[in-house]
Amino acid sequence: MTDTTSTRADAQRRRVLAASVEIFGRQGYRATSMNEIAAGVGLSKPTLYHYFRNKEELLVRIYSDVLDESLRMARETIDAAATPFDGLRDLLVFRVVYTCENRELLKICFEEEDELGPDLAEELLVRRRAFEDLFTATLEQHLAGHPDLHLAMTPKVFVNMCLGAVNWTYKWYRPSGPRTPAELGREMADALLAVITPESGTGASAPA
């Protein structure tokens, strides 16, 4: 396969994935047929099968792309932060922005997980834990540098609480509202991290 052919095939797969996200989000995974996806992207059904074997492969690809992008951006966010606390705050802001700007995509990821087979679900769970582990490691690094701070829960529970709060924005955020995703992200991050915010002058950046 030539580079040009490969590029065209990749572009076609992206079109198929975009159509799948739109249709899955509108009517649900189980109610969607491959015929509808083919029609949505302007392909014949046999041609669609050239790119994806079945609906499950499409769903797995959607999950994989979201997890890969989330982990990549999380690592870049943490690496760019001046302090572990800044990394935690920036990571929460990023997650709110990403969720608000990709509500249809996140709706599929959060609501269609039961449609995955056990083996596939476990594989994706391992990759999702890598994101959570990065958050937890950064939190533990921050706490280690501030022994005066004490959580009323384990770091893992705190991380799950924070991620649960920001991920749920896909349900209620409205673009027509008074706040941009970034503004909302900063407000939520400040509220969630208030219990572990160091005193002024201890190395954390002041809220923007």
Short mmCIF file of C-alpha atoms in Angstrom, two decimals:
data_model
loop_
_atom_site.label_atom_id
_atom_site.label_comp_id
_atom_site.label_asym_id
_atom_site.label_seq_id
_atom_site.Cartn_x
_atom_site.Cartn_y
_atom_site.Cartn_z
CA MET A 1 0.00 0.00 0.00
CA THR A 2 1.40 3.42 -1.00
CA ASP A 3 1.63 6.31 1.43
CA THR A 4 -1.11 8.12 -0.49
CA THR A 5 -3.42 5.11 -0.33
CA SER A 6 -2.70 4.69 3.37
CA THR A 7 -3.43 8.36 4.03
CA ARG A 8 -6.73 8.15 2.17
CA ALA A 9 -7.69 5.03 4.09
CA ASP A 10 -6.89 6.72 7.40
CA ALA A 11 -8.96 9.74 6.40
CA GLN A 12 -11.86 7.47 5.51
CA ARG A 13 -11.61 5.69 8.86
CA ARG A 14 -11.75 9.05 10.62
CA ARG A 15 -14.89 9.93 8.67
CA VAL A 16 -16.46 6.62 9.63
CA LEU A 17 -15.56 7.14 13.28
CA ALA A 18 -16.99 10.68 13.26
CA ALA A 19 -20.24 9.43 11.76
CA SER A 20 -20.38 6.59 14.29
CA VAL A 21 -19.93 8.99 17.21
CA GLU A 22 -22.76 11.17 15.92
CA ILE A 23 -25.15 8.24 15.37
CA PHE A 24 -24.23 6.33 18.55
CA GLY A 25 -24.64 9.53 20.55
CA ARG A 26 -28.03 10.28 19.03
CA GLN A 27 -29.71 6.89 19.20
CA GLY A 28 -27.43 4.59 21.18
CA TYR A 29 -24.99 1.87 20.20
CA ARG A 30 -27.40 -1.05 20.32
CA ALA A 31 -30.03 0.68 18.16
CA THR A 32 -27.51 1.58 15.45
CA SER A 33 -26.88 -0.65 12.45
CA MET A 34 -23.87 -0.82 10.17
CA ASN A 35 -26.24 0.14 7.36
CA GLU A 36 -26.97 3.45 9.09
CA ILE A 37 -23.29 4.15 9.62
CA ALA A 38 -22.53 3.36 5.98
CA ALA A 39 -25.30 5.70 4.87
CA GLY A 40 -24.12 8.39 7.27
CA VAL A 41 -20.68 8.46 5.69
CA GLY A 42 -21.82 7.82 2.12
CA LEU A 43 -20.34 4.35 1.71
CA SER A 44 -21.79 1.04 0.65
CA LYS A 45 -22.00 -1.54 3.40
CA PRO A 46 -19.35 -3.81 1.78
CA THR A 47 -17.00 -0.83 1.54
CA LEU A 48 -17.61 0.03 5.21
CA TYR A 49 -16.57 -3.50 6.19
CA HIS A 50 -13.26 -2.85 4.44
CA TYR A 51 -12.47 -0.31 7.16
CA PHE A 52 -14.20 -1.81 10.21
CA ARG A 53 -15.35 -5.39 10.64
CA ASN A 54 -18.31 -4.65 12.92
CA LYS A 55 -19.86 -2.22 15.38
CA GLU A 56 -17.79 -3.52 18.27
CA GLU A 57 -14.56 -2.69 16.47
CA LEU A 58 -15.88 0.83 15.96
CA LEU A 59 -16.77 1.16 19.64
CA VAL A 60 -13.39 -0.15 20.74
CA ARG A 61 -11.62 2.30 18.43
CA ILE A 62 -13.63 5.19 19.86
CA TYR A 63 -12.69 4.18 23.41
CA SER A 64 -9.06 3.62 22.47
CA ASP A 65 -8.70 7.00 20.80
CA VAL A 66 -10.22 8.80 23.79
CA LEU A 67 -8.03 6.95 26.28
CA ASP A 68 -4.86 7.46 24.23
CA GLU A 69 -5.50 11.18 23.76
CA SER A 70 -6.44 11.67 27.41
CA LEU A 71 -3.28 9.94 28.67
CA ARG A 72 -1.03 11.77 26.21
CA MET A 73 -2.47 15.16 27.15
CA ALA A 74 -2.34 14.33 30.86
CA ARG A 75 1.36 13.48 30.66
CA GLU A 76 2.09 16.65 28.72
CA THR A 77 0.09 18.70 31.23
CA ILE A 78 1.90 17.25 34.25
CA ASP A 79 5.33 17.57 32.62
CA ALA A 80 4.70 21.24 31.78
CA ALA A 81 3.51 22.19 35.27
CA ALA A 82 5.80 24.12 37.60
CA THR A 83 4.72 22.15 40.68
CA PRO A 84 2.73 18.98 41.39
CA PHE A 85 -0.15 21.15 42.63
CA ASP A 86 -0.15 23.14 39.41
CA GLY A 87 -0.15 19.83 37.56
CA LEU A 88 -3.22 18.64 39.47
CA ARG A 89 -5.07 21.88 38.83
CA ASP A 90 -4.13 22.01 35.16
CA LEU A 91 -5.09 18.37 34.73
CA LEU A 92 -8.57 18.99 36.14
CA VAL A 93 -9.02 22.06 33.96
CA PHE A 94 -7.94 20.08 30.91
CA ARG A 95 -10.37 17.31 31.75
CA VAL A 96 -13.30 19.71 32.11
CA VAL A 97 -12.44 21.45 28.83
CA TYR A 98 -12.02 18.16 26.97
CA THR A 99 -15.28 16.78 28.35
CA CYS A 100 -17.28 19.92 27.60
CA GLU A 101 -15.91 20.16 24.07
CA ASN A 102 -16.48 16.45 23.35
CA ARG A 103 -19.75 15.76 25.14
CA GLU A 104 -21.10 13.45 22.44
CA LEU A 105 -17.91 11.43 22.43
CA LEU A 106 -17.76 11.17 26.22
CA LYS A 107 -21.42 10.23 26.38
CA ILE A 108 -20.61 7.12 24.36
CA CYS A 109 -17.61 6.28 26.52
CA PHE A 110 -19.50 6.65 29.78
CA GLU A 111 -22.82 5.11 28.74
CA GLU A 112 -21.93 2.31 26.32
CA GLU A 113 -19.21 0.52 28.28
CA ASP A 114 -21.48 -2.45 29.01
CA GLU A 115 -21.63 -3.17 25.28
CA LEU A 116 -17.98 -4.24 25.30
CA GLY A 117 -17.07 -7.88 25.83
CA PRO A 118 -15.37 -8.74 29.15
CA ASP A 119 -11.90 -9.13 27.64
CA LEU A 120 -12.10 -5.86 25.75
CA ALA A 121 -13.54 -4.03 28.75
CA GLU A 122 -10.68 -5.24 30.95
CA GLU A 123 -8.08 -4.19 28.38
CA LEU A 124 -9.54 -0.69 28.20
CA LEU A 125 -9.85 -0.54 31.99
CA VAL A 126 -6.11 -1.14 32.32
CA ARG A 127 -5.46 1.81 30.02
CA ARG A 128 -7.91 4.02 31.90
CA ARG A 129 -6.14 3.18 35.15
CA ALA A 130 -2.92 4.55 33.67
CA PHE A 131 -4.58 7.99 33.57
CA GLU A 132 -5.84 7.62 37.14
CA ASP A 133 -2.43 6.39 38.32
CA LEU A 134 -0.76 9.47 36.84
CA PHE A 135 -3.20 11.70 38.72
CA THR A 136 -2.67 9.73 41.94
CA ALA A 137 1.13 9.82 41.67
CA THR A 138 1.05 13.59 41.18
CA LEU A 139 -1.25 13.98 44.18
CA GLU A 140 1.03 11.86 46.35
CA GLN A 141 4.02 13.90 45.24
CA HIS A 142 2.21 17.09 46.23
CA LEU A 143 1.21 15.70 49.62
CA ALA A 144 4.74 14.46 50.29
CA GLY A 145 6.00 18.00 49.82
CA HIS A 146 3.40 19.41 52.21
CA PRO A 147 3.23 17.16 55.30
CA ASP A 148 0.94 19.70 56.99
CA LEU A 149 -1.83 18.80 54.52
CA HIS A 150 -4.07 15.88 55.42
CA LEU A 151 -6.74 14.22 53.34
CA ALA A 152 -9.82 12.75 54.99
CA MET A 153 -9.65 9.90 52.47
CA THR A 154 -7.07 7.88 50.59
CA PRO A 155 -5.44 9.53 47.56
CA LYS A 156 -7.15 7.02 45.28
CA VAL A 157 -10.61 7.89 46.61
CA PHE A 158 -9.81 11.61 46.29
CA VAL A 159 -8.74 11.12 42.67
CA ASN A 160 -11.90 9.17 41.86
CA MET A 161 -14.00 11.88 43.48
CA CYS A 162 -12.32 14.61 41.43
CA LEU A 163 -12.52 12.71 38.16
CA GLY A 164 -16.12 11.77 38.81
CA ALA A 165 -17.02 15.42 39.29
CA VAL A 166 -15.29 16.73 36.18
CA ASN A 167 -16.31 13.82 33.95
CA TRP A 168 -19.97 14.34 34.83
CA THR A 169 -19.91 17.75 33.15
CA TYR A 170 -20.82 16.00 29.88
CA LYS A 171 -24.31 15.58 31.36
CA TRP A 172 -25.05 19.14 32.34
CA TYR A 173 -22.69 21.58 30.61
CA ARG A 174 -24.37 23.81 28.02
CA PRO A 175 -22.31 25.87 25.53
CA SER A 176 -24.92 28.64 25.80
CA GLY A 177 -24.20 29.03 29.51
CA PRO A 178 -22.34 31.95 31.11
CA ARG A 179 -18.96 30.20 31.40
CA THR A 180 -16.53 28.87 28.85
CA PRO A 181 -15.18 25.34 29.42
CA ALA A 182 -11.88 26.81 30.61
CA GLU A 183 -13.58 29.16 33.07
CA LEU A 184 -15.71 26.33 34.38
CA GLY A 185 -12.66 24.09 34.62
CA ARG A 186 -10.76 26.62 36.73
CA GLU A 187 -13.71 27.08 39.08
CA MET A 188 -14.19 23.35 39.53
CA ALA A 189 -10.47 22.70 39.98
CA ASP A 190 -10.19 25.40 42.65
CA ALA A 191 -13.19 24.00 44.53
CA LEU A 192 -12.06 20.36 44.32
CA LEU A 193 -8.47 21.13 45.32
CA ALA A 194 -9.32 23.58 48.11
CA VAL A 195 -8.64 20.94 50.78
CA ILE A 196 -5.07 20.44 49.54
CA THR A 197 -4.20 23.99 48.53
CA PRO A 198 -0.95 25.03 50.25
CA GLU A 199 -0.64 28.30 52.09
CA SER A 200 0.46 31.25 49.94
CA GLY A 201 4.16 31.22 49.26
CA THR A 202 4.69 27.47 49.64
CA GLY A 203 5.29 26.79 45.96
CA ALA A 204 1.87 26.63 44.38
CA SER A 205 0.78 29.14 41.81
CA ALA A 206 -2.07 31.42 42.78
CA PRO A 207 -5.34 30.66 41.03
CA ALA A 208 -5.74 32.52 37.72
#
